[in-house]
mmCIF file of C-alpha atoms and ligand atoms in Angstrom:
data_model
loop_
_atom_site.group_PDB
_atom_site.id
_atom_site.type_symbol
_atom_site.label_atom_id
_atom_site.label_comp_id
_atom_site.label_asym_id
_atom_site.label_seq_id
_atom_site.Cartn_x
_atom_site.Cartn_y
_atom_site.Cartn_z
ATOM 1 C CA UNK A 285 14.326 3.384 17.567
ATOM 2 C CA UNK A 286 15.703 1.027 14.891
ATOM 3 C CA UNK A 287 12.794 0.258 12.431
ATOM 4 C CA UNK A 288 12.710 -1.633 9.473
ATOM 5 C CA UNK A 289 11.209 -1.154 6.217
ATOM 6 C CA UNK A 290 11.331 -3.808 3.825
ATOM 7 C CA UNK A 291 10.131 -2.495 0.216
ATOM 8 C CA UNK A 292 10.910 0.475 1.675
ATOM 9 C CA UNK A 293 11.808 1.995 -1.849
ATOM 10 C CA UNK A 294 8.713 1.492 -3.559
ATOM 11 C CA UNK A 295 5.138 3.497 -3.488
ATOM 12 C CA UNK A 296 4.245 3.454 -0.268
ATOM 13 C CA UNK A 297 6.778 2.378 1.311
ATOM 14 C CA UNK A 298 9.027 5.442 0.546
ATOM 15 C CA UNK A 299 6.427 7.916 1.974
ATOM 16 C CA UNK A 300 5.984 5.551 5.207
ATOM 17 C CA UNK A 301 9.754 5.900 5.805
ATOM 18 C CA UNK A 302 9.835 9.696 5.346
ATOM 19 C CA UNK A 303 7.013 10.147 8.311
ATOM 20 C CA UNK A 304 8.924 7.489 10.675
ATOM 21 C CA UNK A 305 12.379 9.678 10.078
ATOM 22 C CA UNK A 306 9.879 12.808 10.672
ATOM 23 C CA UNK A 307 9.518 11.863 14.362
ATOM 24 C CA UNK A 308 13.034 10.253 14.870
ATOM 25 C CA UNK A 309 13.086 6.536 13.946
ATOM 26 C CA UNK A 310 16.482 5.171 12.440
ATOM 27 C CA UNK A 311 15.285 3.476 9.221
ATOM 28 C CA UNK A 312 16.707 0.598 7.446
ATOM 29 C CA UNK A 313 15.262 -0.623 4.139
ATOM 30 C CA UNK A 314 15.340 -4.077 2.796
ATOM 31 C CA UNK A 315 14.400 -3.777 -0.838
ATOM 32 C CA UNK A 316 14.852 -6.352 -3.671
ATOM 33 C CA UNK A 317 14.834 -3.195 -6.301
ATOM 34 C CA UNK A 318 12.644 -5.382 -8.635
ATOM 35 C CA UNK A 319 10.108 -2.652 -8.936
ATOM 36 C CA UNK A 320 12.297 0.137 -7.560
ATOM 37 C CA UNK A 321 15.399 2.225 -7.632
ATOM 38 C CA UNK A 322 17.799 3.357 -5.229
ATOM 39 C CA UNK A 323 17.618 7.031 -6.622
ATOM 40 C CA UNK A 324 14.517 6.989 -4.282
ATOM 41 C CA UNK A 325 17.238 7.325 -1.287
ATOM 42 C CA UNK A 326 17.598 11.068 -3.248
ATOM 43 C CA UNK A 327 14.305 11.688 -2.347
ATOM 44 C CA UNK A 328 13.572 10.742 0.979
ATOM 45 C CA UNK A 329 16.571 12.432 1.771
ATOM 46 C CA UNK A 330 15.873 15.973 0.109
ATOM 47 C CA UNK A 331 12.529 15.402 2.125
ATOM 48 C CA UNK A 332 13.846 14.831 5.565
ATOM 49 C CA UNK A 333 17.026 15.609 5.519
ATOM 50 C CA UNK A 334 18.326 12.155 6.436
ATOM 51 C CA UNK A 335 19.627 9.087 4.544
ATOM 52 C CA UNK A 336 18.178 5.971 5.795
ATOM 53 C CA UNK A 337 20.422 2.618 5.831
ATOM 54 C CA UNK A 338 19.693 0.604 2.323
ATOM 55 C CA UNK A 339 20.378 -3.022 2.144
ATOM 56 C CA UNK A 340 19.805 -4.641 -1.208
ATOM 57 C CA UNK A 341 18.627 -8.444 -0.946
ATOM 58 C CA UNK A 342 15.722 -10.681 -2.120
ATOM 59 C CA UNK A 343 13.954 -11.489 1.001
ATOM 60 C CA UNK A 344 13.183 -14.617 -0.297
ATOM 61 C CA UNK A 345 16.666 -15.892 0.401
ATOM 62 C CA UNK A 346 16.352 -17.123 3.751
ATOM 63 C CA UNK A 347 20.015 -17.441 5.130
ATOM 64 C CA UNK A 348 20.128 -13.011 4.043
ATOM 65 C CA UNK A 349 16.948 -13.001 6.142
ATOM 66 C CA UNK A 350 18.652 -14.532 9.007
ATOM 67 C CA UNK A 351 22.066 -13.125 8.304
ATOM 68 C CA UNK A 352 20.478 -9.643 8.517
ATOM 69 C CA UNK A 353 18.790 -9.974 12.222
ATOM 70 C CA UNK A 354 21.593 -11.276 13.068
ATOM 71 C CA UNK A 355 23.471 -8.200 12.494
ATOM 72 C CA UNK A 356 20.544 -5.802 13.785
ATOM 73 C CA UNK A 357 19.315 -7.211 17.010
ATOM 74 C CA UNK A 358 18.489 -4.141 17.973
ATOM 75 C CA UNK A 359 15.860 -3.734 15.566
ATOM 76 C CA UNK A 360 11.990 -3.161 17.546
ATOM 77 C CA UNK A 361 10.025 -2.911 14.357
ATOM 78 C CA UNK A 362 9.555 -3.685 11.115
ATOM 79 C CA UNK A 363 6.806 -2.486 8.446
ATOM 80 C CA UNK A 364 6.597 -4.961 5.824
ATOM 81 C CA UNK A 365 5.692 -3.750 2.120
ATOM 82 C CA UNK A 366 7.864 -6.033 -0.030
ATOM 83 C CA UNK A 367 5.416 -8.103 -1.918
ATOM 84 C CA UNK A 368 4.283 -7.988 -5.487
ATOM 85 C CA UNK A 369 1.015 -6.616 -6.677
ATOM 86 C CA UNK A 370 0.011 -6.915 -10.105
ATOM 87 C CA UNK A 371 -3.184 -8.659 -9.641
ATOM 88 C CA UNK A 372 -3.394 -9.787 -13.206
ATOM 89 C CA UNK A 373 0.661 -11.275 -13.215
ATOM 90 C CA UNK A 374 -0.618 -13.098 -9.920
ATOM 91 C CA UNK A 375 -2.926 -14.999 -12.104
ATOM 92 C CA UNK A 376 -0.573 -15.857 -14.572
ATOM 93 C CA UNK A 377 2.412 -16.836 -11.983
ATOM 94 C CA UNK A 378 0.710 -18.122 -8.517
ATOM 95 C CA UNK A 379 3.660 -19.313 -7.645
ATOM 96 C CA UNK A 380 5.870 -16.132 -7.715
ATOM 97 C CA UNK A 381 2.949 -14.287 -5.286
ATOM 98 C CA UNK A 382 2.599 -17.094 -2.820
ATOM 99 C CA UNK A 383 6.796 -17.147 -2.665
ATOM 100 C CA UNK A 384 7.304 -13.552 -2.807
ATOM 101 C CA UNK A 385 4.565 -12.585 -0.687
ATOM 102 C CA UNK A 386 4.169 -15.681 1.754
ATOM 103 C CA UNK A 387 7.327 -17.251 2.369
ATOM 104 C CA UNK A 388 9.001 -13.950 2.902
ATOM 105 C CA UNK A 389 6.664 -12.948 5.409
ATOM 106 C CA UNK A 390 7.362 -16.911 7.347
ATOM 107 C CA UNK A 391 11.049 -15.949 7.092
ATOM 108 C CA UNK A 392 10.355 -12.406 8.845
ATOM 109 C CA UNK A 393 8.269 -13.627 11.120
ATOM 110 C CA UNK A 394 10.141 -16.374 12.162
ATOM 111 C CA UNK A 395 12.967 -14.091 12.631
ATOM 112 C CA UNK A 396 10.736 -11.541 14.811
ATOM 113 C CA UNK A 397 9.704 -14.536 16.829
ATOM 114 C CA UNK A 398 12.814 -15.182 18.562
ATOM 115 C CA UNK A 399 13.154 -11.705 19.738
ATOM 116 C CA UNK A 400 12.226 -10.305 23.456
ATOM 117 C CA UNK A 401 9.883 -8.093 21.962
ATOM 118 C CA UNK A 402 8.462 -6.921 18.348
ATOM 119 C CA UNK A 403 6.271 -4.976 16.655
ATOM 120 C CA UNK A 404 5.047 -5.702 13.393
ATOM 121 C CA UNK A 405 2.704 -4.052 11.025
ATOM 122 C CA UNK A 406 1.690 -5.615 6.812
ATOM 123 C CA UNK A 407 0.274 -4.363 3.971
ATOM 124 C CA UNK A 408 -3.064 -5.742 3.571
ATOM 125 C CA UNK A 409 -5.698 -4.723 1.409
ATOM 126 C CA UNK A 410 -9.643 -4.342 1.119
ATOM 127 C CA UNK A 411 -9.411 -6.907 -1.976
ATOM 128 C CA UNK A 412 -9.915 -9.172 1.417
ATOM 129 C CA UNK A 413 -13.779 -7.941 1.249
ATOM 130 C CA UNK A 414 -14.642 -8.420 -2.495
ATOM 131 C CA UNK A 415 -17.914 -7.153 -2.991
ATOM 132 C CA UNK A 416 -18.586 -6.369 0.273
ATOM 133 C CA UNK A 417 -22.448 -6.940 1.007
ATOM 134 C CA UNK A 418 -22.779 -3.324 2.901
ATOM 135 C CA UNK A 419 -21.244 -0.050 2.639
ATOM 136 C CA UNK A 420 -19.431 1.309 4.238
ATOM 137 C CA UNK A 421 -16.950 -1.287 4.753
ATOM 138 C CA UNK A 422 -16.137 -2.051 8.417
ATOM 139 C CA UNK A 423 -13.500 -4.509 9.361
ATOM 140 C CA UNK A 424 -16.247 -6.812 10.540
ATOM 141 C CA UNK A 425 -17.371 -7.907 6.964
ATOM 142 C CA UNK A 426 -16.787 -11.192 6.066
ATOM 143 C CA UNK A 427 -13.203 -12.162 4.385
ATOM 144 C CA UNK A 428 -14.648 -12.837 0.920
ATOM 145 C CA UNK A 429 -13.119 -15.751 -1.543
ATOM 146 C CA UNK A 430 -10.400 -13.929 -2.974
ATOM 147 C CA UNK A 431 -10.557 -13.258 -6.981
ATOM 148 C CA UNK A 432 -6.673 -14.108 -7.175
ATOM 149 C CA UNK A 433 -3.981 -15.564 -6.118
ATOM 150 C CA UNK A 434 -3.047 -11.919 -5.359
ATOM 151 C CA UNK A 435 -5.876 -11.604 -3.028
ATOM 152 C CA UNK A 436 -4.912 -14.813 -1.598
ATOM 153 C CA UNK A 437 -1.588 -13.563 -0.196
ATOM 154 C CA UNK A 438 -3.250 -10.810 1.940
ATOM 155 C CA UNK A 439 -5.853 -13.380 3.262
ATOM 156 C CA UNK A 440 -3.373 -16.197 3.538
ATOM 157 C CA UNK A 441 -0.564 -13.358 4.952
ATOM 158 C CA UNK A 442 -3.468 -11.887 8.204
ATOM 159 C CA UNK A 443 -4.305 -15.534 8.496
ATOM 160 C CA UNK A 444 -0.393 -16.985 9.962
ATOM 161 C CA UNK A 445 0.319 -13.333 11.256
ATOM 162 C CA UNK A 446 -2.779 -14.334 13.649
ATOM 163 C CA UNK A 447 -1.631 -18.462 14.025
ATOM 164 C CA UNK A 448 1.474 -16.984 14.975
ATOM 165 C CA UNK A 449 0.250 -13.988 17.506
ATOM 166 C CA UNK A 450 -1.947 -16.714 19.069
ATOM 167 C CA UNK A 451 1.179 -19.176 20.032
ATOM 168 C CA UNK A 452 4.147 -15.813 20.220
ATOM 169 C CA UNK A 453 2.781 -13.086 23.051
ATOM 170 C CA UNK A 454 5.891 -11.365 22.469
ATOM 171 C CA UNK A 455 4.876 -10.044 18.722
ATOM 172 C CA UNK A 456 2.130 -7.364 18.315
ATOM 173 C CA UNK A 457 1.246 -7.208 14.933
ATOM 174 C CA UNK A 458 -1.359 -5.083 12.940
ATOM 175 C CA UNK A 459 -2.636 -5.346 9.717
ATOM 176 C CA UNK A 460 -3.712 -2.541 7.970
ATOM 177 C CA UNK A 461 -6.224 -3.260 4.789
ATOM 178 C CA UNK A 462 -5.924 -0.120 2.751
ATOM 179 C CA UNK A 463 -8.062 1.281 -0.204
ATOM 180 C CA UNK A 464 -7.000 2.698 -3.216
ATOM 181 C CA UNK A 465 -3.589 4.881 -2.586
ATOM 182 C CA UNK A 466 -3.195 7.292 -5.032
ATOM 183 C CA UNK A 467 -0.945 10.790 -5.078
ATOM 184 C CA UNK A 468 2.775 11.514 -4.306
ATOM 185 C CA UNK A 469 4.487 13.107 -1.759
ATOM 186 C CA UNK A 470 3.175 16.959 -2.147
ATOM 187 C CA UNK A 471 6.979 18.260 -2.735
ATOM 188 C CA UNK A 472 6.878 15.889 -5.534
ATOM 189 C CA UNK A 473 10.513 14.502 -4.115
ATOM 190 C CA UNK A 474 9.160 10.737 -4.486
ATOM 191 C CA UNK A 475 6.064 8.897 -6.113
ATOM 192 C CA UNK A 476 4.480 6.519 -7.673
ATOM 193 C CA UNK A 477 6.698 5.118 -10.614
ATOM 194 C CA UNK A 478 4.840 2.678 -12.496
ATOM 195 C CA UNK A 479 6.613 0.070 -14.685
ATOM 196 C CA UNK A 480 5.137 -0.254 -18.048
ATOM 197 C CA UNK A 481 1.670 0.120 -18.876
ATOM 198 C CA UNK A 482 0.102 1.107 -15.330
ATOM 199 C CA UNK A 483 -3.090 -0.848 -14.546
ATOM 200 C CA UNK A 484 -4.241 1.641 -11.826
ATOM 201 C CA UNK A 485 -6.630 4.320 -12.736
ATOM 202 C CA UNK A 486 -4.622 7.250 -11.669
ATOM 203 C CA UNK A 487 -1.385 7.223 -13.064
ATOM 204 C CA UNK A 488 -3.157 6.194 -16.220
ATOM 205 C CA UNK A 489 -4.796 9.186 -15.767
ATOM 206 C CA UNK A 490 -1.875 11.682 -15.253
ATOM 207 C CA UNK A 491 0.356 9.673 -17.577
ATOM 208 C CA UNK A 492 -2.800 10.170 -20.482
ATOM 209 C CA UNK A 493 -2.923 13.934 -19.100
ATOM 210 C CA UNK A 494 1.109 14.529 -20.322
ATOM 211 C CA UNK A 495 0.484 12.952 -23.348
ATOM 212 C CA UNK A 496 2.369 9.010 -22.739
ATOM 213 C CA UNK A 497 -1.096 7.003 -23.039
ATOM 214 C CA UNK A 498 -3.460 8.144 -25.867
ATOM 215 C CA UNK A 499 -6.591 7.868 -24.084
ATOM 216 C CA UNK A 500 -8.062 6.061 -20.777
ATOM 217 C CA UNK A 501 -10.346 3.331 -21.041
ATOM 218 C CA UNK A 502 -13.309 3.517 -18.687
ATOM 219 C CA UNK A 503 -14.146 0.414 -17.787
ATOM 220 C CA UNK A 504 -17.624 0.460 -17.564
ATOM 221 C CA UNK A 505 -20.468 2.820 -16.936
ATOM 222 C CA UNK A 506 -23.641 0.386 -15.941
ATOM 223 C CA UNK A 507 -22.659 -0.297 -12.880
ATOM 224 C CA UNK A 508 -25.366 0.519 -10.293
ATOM 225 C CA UNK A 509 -23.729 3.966 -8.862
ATOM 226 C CA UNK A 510 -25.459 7.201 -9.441
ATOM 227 C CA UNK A 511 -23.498 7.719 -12.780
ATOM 228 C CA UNK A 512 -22.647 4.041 -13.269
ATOM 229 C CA UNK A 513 -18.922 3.999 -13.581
ATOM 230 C CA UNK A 514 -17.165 2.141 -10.319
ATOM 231 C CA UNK A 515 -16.794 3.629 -6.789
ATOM 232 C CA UNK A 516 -13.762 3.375 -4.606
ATOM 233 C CA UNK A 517 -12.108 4.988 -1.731
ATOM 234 C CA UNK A 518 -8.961 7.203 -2.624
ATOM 235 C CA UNK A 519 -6.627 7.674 0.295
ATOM 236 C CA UNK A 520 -3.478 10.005 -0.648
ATOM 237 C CA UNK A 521 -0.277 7.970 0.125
ATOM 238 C CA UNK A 522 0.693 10.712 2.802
ATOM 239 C CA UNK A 523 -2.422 9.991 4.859
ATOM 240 C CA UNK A 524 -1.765 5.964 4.195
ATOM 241 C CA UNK A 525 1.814 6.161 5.296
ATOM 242 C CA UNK A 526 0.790 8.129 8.943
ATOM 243 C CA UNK A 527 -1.362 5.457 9.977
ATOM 244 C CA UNK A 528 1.413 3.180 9.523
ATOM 245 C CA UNK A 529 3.283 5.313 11.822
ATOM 246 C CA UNK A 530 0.295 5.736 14.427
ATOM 247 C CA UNK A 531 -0.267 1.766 14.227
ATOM 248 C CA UNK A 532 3.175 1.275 14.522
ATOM 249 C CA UNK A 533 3.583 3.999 18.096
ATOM 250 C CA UNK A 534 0.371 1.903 19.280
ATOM 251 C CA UNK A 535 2.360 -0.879 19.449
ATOM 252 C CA UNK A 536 5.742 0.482 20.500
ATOM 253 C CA UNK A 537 3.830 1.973 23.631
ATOM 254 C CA UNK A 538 1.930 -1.069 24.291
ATOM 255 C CA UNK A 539 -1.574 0.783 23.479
ATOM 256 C CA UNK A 540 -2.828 -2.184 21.277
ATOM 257 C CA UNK A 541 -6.144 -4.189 22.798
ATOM 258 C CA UNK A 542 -4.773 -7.735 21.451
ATOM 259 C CA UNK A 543 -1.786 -8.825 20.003
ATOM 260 C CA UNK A 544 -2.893 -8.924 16.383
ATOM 261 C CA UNK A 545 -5.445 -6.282 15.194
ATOM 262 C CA UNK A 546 -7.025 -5.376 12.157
ATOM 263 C CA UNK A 547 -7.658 -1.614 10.891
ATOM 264 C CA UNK A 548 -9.300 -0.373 7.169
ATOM 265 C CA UNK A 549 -7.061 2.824 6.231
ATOM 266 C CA UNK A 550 -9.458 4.615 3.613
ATOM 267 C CA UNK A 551 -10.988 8.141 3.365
ATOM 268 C CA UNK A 552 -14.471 6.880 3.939
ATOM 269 C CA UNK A 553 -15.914 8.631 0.706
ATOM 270 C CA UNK A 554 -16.396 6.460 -2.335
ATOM 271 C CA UNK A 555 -15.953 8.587 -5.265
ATOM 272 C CA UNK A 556 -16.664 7.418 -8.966
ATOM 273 C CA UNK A 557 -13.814 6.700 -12.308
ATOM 274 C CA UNK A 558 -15.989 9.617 -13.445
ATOM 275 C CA UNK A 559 -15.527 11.776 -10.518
ATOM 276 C CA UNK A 560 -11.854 10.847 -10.274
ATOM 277 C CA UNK A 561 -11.880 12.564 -14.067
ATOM 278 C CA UNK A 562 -13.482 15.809 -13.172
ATOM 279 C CA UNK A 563 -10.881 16.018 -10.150
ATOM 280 C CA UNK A 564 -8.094 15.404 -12.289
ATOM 281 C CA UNK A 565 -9.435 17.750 -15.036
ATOM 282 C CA UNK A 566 -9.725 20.110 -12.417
ATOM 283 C CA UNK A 567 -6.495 20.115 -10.589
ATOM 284 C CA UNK A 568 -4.557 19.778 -14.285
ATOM 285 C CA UNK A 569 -6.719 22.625 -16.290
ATOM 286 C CA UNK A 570 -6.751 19.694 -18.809
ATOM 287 C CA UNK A 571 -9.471 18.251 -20.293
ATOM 288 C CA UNK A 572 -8.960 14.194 -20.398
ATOM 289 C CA UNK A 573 -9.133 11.839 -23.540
ATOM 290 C CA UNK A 574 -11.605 9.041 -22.597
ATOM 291 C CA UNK A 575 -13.931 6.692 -23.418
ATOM 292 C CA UNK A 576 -16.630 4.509 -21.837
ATOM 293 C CA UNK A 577 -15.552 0.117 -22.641
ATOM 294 C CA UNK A 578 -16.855 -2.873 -21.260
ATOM 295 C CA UNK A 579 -15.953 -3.590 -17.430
ATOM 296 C CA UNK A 580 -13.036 -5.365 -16.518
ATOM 297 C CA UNK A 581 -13.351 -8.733 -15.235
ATOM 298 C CA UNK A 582 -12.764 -9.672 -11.435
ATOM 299 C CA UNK A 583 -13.796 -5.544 -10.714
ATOM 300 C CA UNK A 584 -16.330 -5.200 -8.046
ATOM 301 C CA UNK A 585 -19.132 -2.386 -8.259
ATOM 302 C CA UNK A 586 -18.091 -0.276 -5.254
ATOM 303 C CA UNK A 587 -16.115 -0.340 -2.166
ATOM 304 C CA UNK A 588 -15.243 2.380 0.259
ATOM 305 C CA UNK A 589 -13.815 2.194 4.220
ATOM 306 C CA UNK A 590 -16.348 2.091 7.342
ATOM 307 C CA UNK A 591 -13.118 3.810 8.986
ATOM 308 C CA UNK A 592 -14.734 4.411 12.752
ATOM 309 C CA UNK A 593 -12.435 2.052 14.316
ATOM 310 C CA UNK A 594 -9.227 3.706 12.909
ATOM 311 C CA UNK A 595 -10.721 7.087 13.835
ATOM 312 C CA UNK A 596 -11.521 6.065 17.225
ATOM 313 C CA UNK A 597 -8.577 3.274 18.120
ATOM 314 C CA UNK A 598 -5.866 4.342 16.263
ATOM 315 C CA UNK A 599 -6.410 8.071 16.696
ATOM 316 C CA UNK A 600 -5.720 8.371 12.642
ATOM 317 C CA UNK A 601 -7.872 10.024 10.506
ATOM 318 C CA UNK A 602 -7.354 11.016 6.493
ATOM 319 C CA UNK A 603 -6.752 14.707 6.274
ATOM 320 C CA UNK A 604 -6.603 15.148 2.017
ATOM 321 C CA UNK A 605 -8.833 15.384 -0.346
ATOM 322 C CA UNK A 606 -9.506 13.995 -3.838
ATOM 323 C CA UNK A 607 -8.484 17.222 -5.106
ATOM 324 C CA UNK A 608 -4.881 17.711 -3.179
ATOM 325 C CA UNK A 609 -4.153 14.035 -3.988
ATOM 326 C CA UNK A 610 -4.884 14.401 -7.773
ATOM 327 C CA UNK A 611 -3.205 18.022 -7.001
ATOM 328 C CA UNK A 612 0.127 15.861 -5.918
ATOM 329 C CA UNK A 613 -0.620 12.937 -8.622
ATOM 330 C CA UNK A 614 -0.451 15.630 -11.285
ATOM 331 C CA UNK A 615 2.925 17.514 -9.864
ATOM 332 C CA UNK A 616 4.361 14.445 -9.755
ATOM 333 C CA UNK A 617 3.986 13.121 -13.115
ATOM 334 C CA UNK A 618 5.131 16.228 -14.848
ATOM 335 C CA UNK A 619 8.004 16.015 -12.297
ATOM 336 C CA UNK A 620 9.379 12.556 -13.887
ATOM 337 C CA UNK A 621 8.500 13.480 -17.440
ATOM 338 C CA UNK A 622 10.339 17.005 -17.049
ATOM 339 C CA UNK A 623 13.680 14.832 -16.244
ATOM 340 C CA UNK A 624 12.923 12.346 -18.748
HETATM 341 C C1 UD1 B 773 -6.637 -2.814 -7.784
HETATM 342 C C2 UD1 B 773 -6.622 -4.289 -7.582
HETATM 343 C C3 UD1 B 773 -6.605 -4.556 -6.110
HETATM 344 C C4 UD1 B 773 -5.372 -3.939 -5.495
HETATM 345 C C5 UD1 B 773 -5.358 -2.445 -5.812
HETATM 346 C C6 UD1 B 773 -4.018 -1.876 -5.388
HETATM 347 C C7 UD1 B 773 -7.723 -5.242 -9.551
HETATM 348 C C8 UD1 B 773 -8.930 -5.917 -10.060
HETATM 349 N N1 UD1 B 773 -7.750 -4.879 -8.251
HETATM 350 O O1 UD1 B 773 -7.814 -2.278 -7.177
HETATM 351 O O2 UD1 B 773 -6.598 -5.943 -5.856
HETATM 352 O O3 UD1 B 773 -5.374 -4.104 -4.101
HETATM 353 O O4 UD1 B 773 -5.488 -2.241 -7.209
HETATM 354 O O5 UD1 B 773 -3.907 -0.546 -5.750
HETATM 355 O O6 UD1 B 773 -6.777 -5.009 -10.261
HETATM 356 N N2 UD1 B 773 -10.209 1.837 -13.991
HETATM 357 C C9 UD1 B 773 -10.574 2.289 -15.236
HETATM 358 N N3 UD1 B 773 -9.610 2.380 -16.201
HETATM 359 C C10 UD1 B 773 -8.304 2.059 -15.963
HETATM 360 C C11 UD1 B 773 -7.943 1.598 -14.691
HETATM 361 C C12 UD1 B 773 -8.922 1.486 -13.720
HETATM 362 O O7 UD1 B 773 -11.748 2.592 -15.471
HETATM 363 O O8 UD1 B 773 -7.491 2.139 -16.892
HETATM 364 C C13 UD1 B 773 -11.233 1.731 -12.926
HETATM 365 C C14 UD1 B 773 -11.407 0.336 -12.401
HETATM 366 O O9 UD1 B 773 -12.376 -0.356 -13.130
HETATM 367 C C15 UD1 B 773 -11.851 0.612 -10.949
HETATM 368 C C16 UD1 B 773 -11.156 1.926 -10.608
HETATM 369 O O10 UD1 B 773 -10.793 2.525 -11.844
HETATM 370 O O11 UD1 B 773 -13.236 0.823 -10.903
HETATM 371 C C17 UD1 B 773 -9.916 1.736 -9.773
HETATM 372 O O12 UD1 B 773 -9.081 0.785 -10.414
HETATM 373 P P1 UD1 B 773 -7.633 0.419 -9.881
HETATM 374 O O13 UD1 B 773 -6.844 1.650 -9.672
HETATM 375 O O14 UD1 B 773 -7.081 -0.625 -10.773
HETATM 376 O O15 UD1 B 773 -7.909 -0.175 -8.419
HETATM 377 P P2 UD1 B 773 -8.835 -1.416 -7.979
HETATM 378 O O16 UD1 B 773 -9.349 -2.163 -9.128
HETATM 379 O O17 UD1 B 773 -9.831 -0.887 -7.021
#
């Protein structure tokens, strides 16, 4: 079947399109390249074995949008990862987030509308809970006031995926809120490729393991967790991109129990900045240059997936550990360095 994968050249998206050419799928990527490059094509390919279609356009330009179904009306699903994500940039430019993240999604979705039939799954994220008031999180916990504008997008985005569902039958839709991806691909083919200074804890991690970043800042050890540094739930990118593959089957066979559903993609295990160390310090024989600073503002204490209904509806279930994804993480890293 014809799928589409818009940012299908960045983190996640790249791994998502290797599993839907592992079981067949023609892909076809929409990607801006703002925070990619098309040598990620190499990669998939040395992966699977297949090239999938690339078309290069800002999704924000409507008539491309249109122009593009036009020319693939055969197209019966699309995964949408094309958004920015820089939660501190959102707060500096709301503007950019709610365009790039909002009215691209109106433009696909209008688009998907019109069609007989389509199937439609976003990126959403567990920055929809905030602090959530129990752990684990299930996907019953209250939608929190998001902390930015970045947040806003996913919680604006479910909110007219599920206006729309209500008034268009004809498109299924899932959202899937994931944790905290982390790892690469474990051939190290393709992978995270931060630009600039990265703000996530584990590629500052590897990149202060090969020697780019002097030292990682910790931010903050009196939280209340047993050794008081933050908790969050670490899915490896491999697992992440599978569910989108199971969600998206579910509603290519028709197996979904309403038209728009909601699913947490996350290990289940909350594990600690500390405990994310010792991993890497174990997977890398290196011992890591950090120290303990002040929190960082807008950072919740802890937050890790309830993820029985994925388990049980979707049929999806993390298989890696900590370990294997810090295992990949590490590969990877000394991968893009070595070719430097
Ligand atoms: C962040 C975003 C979240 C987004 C997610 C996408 C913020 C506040 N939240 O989540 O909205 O959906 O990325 O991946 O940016 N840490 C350090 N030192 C570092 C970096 C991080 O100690 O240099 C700690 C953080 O305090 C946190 C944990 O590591 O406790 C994970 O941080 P990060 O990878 O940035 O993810 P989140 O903050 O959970």
């Amino acid at each position: 079947m014809k799928i589409v994968v818009t940012g299908g050249l960045g983190f996640i998206g790249s791994h998502t399109v290797v599993e839907l050419q592992n079981i067949g799928h023609d892909v076809v990527i929409i990607d801006n390249c703002s925070n990619s490059s098309r040598d990620v094509l190499k990669g998939i390919t040395a992966i699977t074995g297949k090239t999938p279609k690339l078309e290069v356009f800002d999704l924000r330009e409507k008539s491309k949008v249109q122009d593009f179904f036009k020319r693939h009306q055969d197209v019966q699903g699309l995964v949408h990862f094309a958004a920015s994500k820089a939660v501190g940039e959102s707060v500096e430019k709301p503007l950019l987030y709610y365009e790039n993240n909002l009215g691209t999604l109106v433009y696909i979705l209008q688009e998907l509308s019109q069609k007989k039939e389509a199937s439609f799954i976003f990126s959403s994220s567990c920055t929809v809970y905030g602090q959530a008031d129990e752990l684990p999180i299930t996907e019953n916990a209250p939608v929190k006031p998001a902390e930015s504008p970045y947040g806003n997008t996913k919680q604006i985005g479910e909110e007219i995926i599920r206006d729309t569902c209500k008034v268009v039958p004809r498109l299924k839709a899932i959202a899937l809120r994931y944790f905290n991806p982390i790892g690469s691909h474990p051939t190290a083919q393709i992978g995270e490729l931060p630009l600039g200074v990265p703000a996530n804890l584990v590629p500052f991690i590897t990149q202060t393991g090969i020697g780019i970043r002097e030292e990682l800042s910790v931010f903050g050890d009196d939280y209340p967790t047993e050794d008081g540094t933050a908790v969050r739930d670490y899915i490896h990118v491999v697992d992440l991109a599978k569910a989108h593959v199971v969600a998206l089957e579910r509603l290519l066979q028709g197996k979904n129990a309403s038209n728009f559903e909601v699913f947490n993609v996350g290990t289940g295990t909350g594990s600690s900045v500390l405990e994310v160390i010792k991993s890497f310090e174990k997977v890398s024989g290196k011992s890591l240059n950090y120290k303990i600073v002040d929190r960082r503002e807008g950072d919740i204490t802890a937050a890790y997936a309830d993820t029985t209904k994925a388990n049980e509806d979707l049929g999806w279930k993390s298989e890696s550990t900590l370990d294997e994804a810090m295992t990949s993480a590490w590969k990877w890293e000394q991968k893009v360095r070595s070719i430097e």
